[in-house]
mmCIF file with all atom_site columns, C-alpha atoms in Angstrom:
data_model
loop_
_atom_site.group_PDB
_atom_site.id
_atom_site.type_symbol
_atom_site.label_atom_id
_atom_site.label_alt_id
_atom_site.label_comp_id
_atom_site.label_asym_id
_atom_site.label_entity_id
_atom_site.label_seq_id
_atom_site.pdbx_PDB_ins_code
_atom_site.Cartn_x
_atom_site.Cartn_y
_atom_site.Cartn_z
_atom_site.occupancy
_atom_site.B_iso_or_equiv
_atom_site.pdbx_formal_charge
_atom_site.auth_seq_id
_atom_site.auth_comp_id
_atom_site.auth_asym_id
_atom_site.auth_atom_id
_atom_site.pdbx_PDB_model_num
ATOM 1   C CA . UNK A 1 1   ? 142.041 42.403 164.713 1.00 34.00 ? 124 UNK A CA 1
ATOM 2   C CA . UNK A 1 2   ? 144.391 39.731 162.688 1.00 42.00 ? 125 UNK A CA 1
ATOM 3   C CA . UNK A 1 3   ? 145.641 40.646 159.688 1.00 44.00 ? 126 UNK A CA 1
ATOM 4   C CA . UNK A 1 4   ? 143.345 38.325 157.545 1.00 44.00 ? 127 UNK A CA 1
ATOM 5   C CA . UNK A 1 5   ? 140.421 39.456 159.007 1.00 48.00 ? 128 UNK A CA 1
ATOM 6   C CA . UNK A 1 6   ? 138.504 42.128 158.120 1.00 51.00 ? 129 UNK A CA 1
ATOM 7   C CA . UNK A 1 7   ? 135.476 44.641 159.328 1.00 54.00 ? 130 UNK A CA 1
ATOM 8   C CA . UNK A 1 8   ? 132.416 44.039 158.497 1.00 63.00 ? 131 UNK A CA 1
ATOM 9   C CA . UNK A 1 9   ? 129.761 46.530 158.607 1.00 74.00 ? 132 UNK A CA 1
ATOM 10  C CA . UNK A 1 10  ? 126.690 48.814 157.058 1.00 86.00 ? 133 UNK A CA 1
ATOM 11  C CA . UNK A 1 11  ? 125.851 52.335 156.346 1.00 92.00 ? 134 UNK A CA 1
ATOM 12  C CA . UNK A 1 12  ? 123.100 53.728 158.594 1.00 93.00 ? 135 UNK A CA 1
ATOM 13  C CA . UNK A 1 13  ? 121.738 56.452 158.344 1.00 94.00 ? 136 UNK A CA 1
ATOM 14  C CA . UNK A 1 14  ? 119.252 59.021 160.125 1.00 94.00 ? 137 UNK A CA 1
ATOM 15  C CA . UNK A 1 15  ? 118.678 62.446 161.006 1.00 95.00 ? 138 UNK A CA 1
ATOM 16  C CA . UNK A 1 16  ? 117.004 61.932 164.511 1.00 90.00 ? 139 UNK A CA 1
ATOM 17  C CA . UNK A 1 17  ? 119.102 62.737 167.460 1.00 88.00 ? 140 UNK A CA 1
ATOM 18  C CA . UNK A 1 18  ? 117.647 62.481 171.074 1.00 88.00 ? 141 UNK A CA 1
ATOM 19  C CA . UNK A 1 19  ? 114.286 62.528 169.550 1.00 86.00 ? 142 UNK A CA 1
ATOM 20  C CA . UNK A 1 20  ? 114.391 65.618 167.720 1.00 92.00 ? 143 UNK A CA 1
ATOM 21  C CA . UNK A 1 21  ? 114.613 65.666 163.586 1.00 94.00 ? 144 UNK A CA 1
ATOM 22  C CA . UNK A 1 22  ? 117.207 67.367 162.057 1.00 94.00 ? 145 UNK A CA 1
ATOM 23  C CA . UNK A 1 23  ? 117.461 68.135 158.284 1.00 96.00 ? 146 UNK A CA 1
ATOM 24  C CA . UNK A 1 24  ? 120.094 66.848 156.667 1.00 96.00 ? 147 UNK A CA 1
ATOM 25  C CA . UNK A 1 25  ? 121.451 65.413 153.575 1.00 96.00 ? 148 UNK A CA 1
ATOM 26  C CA . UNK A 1 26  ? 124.046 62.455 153.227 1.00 95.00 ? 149 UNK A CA 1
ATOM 27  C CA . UNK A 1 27  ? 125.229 60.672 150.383 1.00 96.00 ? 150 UNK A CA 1
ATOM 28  C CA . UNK A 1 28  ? 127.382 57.788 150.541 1.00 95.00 ? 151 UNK A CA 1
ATOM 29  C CA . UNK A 1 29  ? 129.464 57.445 147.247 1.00 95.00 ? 152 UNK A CA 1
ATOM 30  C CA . UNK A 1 30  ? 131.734 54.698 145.615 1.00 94.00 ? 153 UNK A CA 1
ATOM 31  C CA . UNK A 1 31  ? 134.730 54.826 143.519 1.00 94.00 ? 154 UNK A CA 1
ATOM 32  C CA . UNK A 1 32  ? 134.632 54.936 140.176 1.00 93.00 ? 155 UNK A CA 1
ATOM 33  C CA . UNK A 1 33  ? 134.220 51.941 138.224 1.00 93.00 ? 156 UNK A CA 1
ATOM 34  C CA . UNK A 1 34  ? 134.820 50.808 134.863 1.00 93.00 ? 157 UNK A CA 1
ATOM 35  C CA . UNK A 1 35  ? 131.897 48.653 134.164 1.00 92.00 ? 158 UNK A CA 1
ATOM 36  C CA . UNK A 1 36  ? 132.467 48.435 130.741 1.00 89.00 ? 159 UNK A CA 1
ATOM 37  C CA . UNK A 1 37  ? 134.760 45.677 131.056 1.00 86.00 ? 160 UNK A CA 1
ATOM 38  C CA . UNK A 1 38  ? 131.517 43.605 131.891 1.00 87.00 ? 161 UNK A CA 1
ATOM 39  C CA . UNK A 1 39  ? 130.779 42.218 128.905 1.00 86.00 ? 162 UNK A CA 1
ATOM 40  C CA . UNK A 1 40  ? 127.730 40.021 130.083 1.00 90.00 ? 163 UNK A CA 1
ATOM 41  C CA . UNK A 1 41  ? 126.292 42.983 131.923 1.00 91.00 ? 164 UNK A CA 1
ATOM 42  C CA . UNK A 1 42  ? 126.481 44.654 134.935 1.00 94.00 ? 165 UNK A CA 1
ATOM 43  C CA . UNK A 1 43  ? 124.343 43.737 138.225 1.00 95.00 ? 166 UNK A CA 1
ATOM 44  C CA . UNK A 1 44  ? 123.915 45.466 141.316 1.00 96.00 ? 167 UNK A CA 1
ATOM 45  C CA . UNK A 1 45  ? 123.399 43.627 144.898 1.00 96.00 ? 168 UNK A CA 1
ATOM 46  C CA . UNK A 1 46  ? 122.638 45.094 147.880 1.00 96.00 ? 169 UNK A CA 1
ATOM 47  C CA . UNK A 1 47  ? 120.869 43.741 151.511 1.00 96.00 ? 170 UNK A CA 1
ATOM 48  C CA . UNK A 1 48  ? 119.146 47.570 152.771 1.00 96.00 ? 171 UNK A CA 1
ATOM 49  C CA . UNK A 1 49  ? 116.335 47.725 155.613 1.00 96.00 ? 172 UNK A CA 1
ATOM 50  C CA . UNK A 1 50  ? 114.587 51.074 156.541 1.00 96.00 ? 173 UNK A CA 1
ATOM 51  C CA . UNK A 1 51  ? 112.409 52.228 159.498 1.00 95.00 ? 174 UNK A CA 1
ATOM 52  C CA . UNK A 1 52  ? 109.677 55.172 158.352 1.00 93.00 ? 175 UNK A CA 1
ATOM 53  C CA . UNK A 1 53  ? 106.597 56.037 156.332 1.00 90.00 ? 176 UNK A CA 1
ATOM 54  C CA . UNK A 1 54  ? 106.418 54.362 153.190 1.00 90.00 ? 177 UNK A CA 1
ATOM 55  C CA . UNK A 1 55  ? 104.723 57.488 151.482 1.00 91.00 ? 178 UNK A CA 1
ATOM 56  C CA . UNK A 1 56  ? 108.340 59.406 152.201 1.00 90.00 ? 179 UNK A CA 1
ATOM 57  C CA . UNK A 1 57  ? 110.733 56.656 151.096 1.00 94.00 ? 180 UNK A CA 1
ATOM 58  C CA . UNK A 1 58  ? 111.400 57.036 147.407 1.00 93.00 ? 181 UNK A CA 1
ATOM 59  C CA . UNK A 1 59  ? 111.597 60.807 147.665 1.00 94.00 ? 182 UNK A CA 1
ATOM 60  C CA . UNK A 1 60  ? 114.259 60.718 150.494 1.00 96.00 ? 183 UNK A CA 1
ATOM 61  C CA . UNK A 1 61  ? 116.027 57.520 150.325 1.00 97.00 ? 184 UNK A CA 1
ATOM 62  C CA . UNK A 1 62  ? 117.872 57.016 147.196 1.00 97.00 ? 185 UNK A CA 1
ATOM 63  C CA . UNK A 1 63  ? 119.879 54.979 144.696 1.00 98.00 ? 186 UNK A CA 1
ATOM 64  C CA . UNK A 1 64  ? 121.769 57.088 142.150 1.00 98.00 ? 187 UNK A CA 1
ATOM 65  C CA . UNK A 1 65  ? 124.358 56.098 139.429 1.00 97.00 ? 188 UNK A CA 1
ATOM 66  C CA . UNK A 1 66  ? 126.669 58.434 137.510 1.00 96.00 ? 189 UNK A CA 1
ATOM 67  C CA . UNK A 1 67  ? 128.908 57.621 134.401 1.00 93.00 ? 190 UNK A CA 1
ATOM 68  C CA . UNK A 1 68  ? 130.560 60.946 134.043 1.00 91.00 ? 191 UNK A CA 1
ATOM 69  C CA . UNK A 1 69  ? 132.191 61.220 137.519 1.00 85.00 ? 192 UNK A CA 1
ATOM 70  C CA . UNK A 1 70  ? 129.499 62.620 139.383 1.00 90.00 ? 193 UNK A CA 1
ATOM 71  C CA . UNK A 1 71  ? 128.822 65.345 137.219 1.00 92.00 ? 194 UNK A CA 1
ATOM 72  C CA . UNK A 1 72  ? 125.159 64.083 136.730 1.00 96.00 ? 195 UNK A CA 1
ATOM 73  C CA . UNK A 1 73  ? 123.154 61.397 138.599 1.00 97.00 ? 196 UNK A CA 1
ATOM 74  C CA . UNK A 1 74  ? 120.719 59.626 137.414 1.00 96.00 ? 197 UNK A CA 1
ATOM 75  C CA . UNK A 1 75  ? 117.827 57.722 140.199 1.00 97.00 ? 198 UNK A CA 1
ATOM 76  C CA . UNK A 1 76  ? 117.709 54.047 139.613 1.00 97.00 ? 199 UNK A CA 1
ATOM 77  C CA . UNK A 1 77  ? 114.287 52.232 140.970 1.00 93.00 ? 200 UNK A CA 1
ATOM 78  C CA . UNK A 1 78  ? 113.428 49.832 143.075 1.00 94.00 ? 201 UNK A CA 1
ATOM 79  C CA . UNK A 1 79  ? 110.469 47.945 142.686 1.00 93.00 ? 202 UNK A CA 1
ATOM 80  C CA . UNK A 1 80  ? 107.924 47.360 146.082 1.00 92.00 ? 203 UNK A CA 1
ATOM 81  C CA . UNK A 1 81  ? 109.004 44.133 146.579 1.00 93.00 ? 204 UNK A CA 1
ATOM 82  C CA . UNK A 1 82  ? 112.902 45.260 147.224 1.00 95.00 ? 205 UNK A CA 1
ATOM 83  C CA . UNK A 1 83  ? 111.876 47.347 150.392 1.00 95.00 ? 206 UNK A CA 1
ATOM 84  C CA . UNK A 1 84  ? 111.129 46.051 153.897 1.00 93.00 ? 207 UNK A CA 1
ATOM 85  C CA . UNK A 1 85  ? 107.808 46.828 155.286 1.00 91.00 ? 208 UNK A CA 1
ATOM 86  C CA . UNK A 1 86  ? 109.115 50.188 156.822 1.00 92.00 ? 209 UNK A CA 1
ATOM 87  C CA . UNK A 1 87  ? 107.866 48.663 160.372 1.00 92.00 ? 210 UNK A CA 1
ATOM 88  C CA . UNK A 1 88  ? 111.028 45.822 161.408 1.00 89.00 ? 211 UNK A CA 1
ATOM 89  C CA . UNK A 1 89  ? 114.546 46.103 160.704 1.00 91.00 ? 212 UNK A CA 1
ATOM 90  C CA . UNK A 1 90  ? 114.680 43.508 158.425 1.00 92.00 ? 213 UNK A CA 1
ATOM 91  C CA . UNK A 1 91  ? 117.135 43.055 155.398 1.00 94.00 ? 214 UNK A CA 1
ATOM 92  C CA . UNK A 1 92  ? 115.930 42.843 152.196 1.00 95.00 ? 215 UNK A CA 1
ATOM 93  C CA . UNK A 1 93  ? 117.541 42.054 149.044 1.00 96.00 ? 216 UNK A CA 1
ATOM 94  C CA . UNK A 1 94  ? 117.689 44.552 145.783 1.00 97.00 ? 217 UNK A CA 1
ATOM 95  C CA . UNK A 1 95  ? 119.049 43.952 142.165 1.00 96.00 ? 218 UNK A CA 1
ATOM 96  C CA . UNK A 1 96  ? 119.291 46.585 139.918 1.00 96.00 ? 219 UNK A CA 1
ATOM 97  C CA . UNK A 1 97  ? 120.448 45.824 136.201 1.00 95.00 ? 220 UNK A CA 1
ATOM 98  C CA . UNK A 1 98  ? 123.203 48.129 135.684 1.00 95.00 ? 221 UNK A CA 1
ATOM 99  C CA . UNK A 1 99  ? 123.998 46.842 132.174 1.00 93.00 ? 222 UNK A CA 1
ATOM 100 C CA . UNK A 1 100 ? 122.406 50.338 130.428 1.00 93.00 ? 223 UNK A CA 1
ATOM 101 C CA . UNK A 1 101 ? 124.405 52.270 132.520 1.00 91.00 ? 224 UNK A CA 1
ATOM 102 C CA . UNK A 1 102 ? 128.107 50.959 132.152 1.00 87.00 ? 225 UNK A CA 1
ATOM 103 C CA . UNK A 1 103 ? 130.538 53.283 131.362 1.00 89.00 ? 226 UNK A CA 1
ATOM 104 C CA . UNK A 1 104 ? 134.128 53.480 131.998 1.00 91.00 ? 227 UNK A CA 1
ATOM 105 C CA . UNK A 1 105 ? 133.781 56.244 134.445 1.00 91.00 ? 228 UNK A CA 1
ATOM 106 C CA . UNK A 1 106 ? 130.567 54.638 136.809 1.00 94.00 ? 229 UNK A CA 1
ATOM 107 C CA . UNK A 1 107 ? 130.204 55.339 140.229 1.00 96.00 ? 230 UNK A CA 1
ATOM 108 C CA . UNK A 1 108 ? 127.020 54.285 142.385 1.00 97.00 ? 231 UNK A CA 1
ATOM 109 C CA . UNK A 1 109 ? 125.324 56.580 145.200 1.00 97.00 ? 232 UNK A CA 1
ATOM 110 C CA . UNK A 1 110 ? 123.164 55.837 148.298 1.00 98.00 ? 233 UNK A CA 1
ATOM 111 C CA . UNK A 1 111 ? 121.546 59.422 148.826 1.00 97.00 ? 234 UNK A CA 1
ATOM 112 C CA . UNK A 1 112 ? 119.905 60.185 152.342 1.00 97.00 ? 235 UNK A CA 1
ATOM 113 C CA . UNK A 1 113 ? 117.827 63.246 153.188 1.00 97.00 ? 236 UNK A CA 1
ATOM 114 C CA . UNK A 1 114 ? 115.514 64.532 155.893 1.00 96.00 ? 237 UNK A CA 1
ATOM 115 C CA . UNK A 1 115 ? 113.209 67.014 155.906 1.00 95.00 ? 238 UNK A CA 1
ATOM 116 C CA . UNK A 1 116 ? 111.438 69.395 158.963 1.00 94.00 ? 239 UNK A CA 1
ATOM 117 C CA . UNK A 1 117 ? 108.944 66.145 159.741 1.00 93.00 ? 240 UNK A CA 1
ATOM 118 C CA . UNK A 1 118 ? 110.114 63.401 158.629 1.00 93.00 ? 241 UNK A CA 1
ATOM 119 C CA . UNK A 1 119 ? 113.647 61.738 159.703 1.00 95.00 ? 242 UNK A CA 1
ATOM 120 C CA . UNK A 1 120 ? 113.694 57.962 158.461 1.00 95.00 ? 243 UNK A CA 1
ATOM 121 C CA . UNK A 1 121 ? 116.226 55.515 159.110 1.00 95.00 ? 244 UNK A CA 1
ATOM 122 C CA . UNK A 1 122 ? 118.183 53.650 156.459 1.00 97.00 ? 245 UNK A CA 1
ATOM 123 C CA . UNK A 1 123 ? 120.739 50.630 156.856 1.00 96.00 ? 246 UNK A CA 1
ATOM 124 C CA . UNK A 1 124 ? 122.850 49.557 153.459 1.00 97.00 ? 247 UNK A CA 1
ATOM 125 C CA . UNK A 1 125 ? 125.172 46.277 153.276 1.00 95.00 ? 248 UNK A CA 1
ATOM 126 C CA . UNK A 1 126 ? 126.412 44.008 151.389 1.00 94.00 ? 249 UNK A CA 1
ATOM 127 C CA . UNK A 1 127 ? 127.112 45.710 148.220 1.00 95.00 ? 250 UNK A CA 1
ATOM 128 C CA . UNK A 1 128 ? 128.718 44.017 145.179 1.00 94.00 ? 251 UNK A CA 1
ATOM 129 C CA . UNK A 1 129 ? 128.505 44.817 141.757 1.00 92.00 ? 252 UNK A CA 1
ATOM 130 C CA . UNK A 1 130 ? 128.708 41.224 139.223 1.00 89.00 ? 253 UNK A CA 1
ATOM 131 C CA . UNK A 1 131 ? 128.541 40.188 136.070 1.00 89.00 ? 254 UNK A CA 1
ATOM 132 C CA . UNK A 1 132 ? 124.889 37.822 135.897 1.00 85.00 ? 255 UNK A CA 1
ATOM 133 C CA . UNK A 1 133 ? 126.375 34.432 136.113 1.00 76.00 ? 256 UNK A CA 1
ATOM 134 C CA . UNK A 1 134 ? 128.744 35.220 138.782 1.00 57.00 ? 257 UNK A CA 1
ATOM 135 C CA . UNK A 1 135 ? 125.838 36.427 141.338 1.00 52.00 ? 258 UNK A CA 1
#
């Protein structure tokens, strides 16, 4: 690889290996941020797909923030609309309006778990955290 270019890639996760469902837990965490310095708000971008039941999704697959260094995390929602049908690995785009949360000590968490029965698959990219005019 040339020095000006650089890897490009996604988070994936799952818990199934050679057809058999593990339990697990995986979080994938950033740095922390100082979001304060936003001072027309904060926005969070992300392109995410997953394969799996729609009835398991918001209990295992999970977007978390923290503003006290990952001492505490606190969920942050997605609405219907920013989740693939569960069925095709298709890309979909979610915004989440940080603003509330900006602290000088953020950091942002994509939190994966399986259970006994149920093993989905989740793909993350494209993540980028903006001010609103500059998305």
């Amino acid at each position: 690889m040339a020095a000006t270019e650089t890897a490009q890639g996604y988070m994936n996760a799952s818990a199934k290996i050679n057809d058999a469902i593990e339990v697990a837990e995986s979080w994938l965490v950033s740095p922390t941020m100082d979001l304060s310095a936003c001072k027309k708000g904060a926005i969070l971008n992300f392109s995410h797909y997953y394969i799996g039941a729609v009835d398991q999704r918001d209990a295992l697959l999970r977007v978390l923030i923290s503003n006290d260094g990952g001492n505490n995390w606190q969920p942050l929602t997605l609405a219907d609309d920013m989740w693939n049908n569960g069925k095709l690995k298709r890309f979909t785009l979610a915004t989440i309006d940080l603003t509330s949360y900006a602290s000088a000590n953020c950091q942002i968490a994509f939190a994966y778990k399986s259970t006994a029965e149920t093993a989905l698959i989740w793909a993350v990219q494209n993540v980028r955290i903006a001010e609103p005019d500059e998305e």
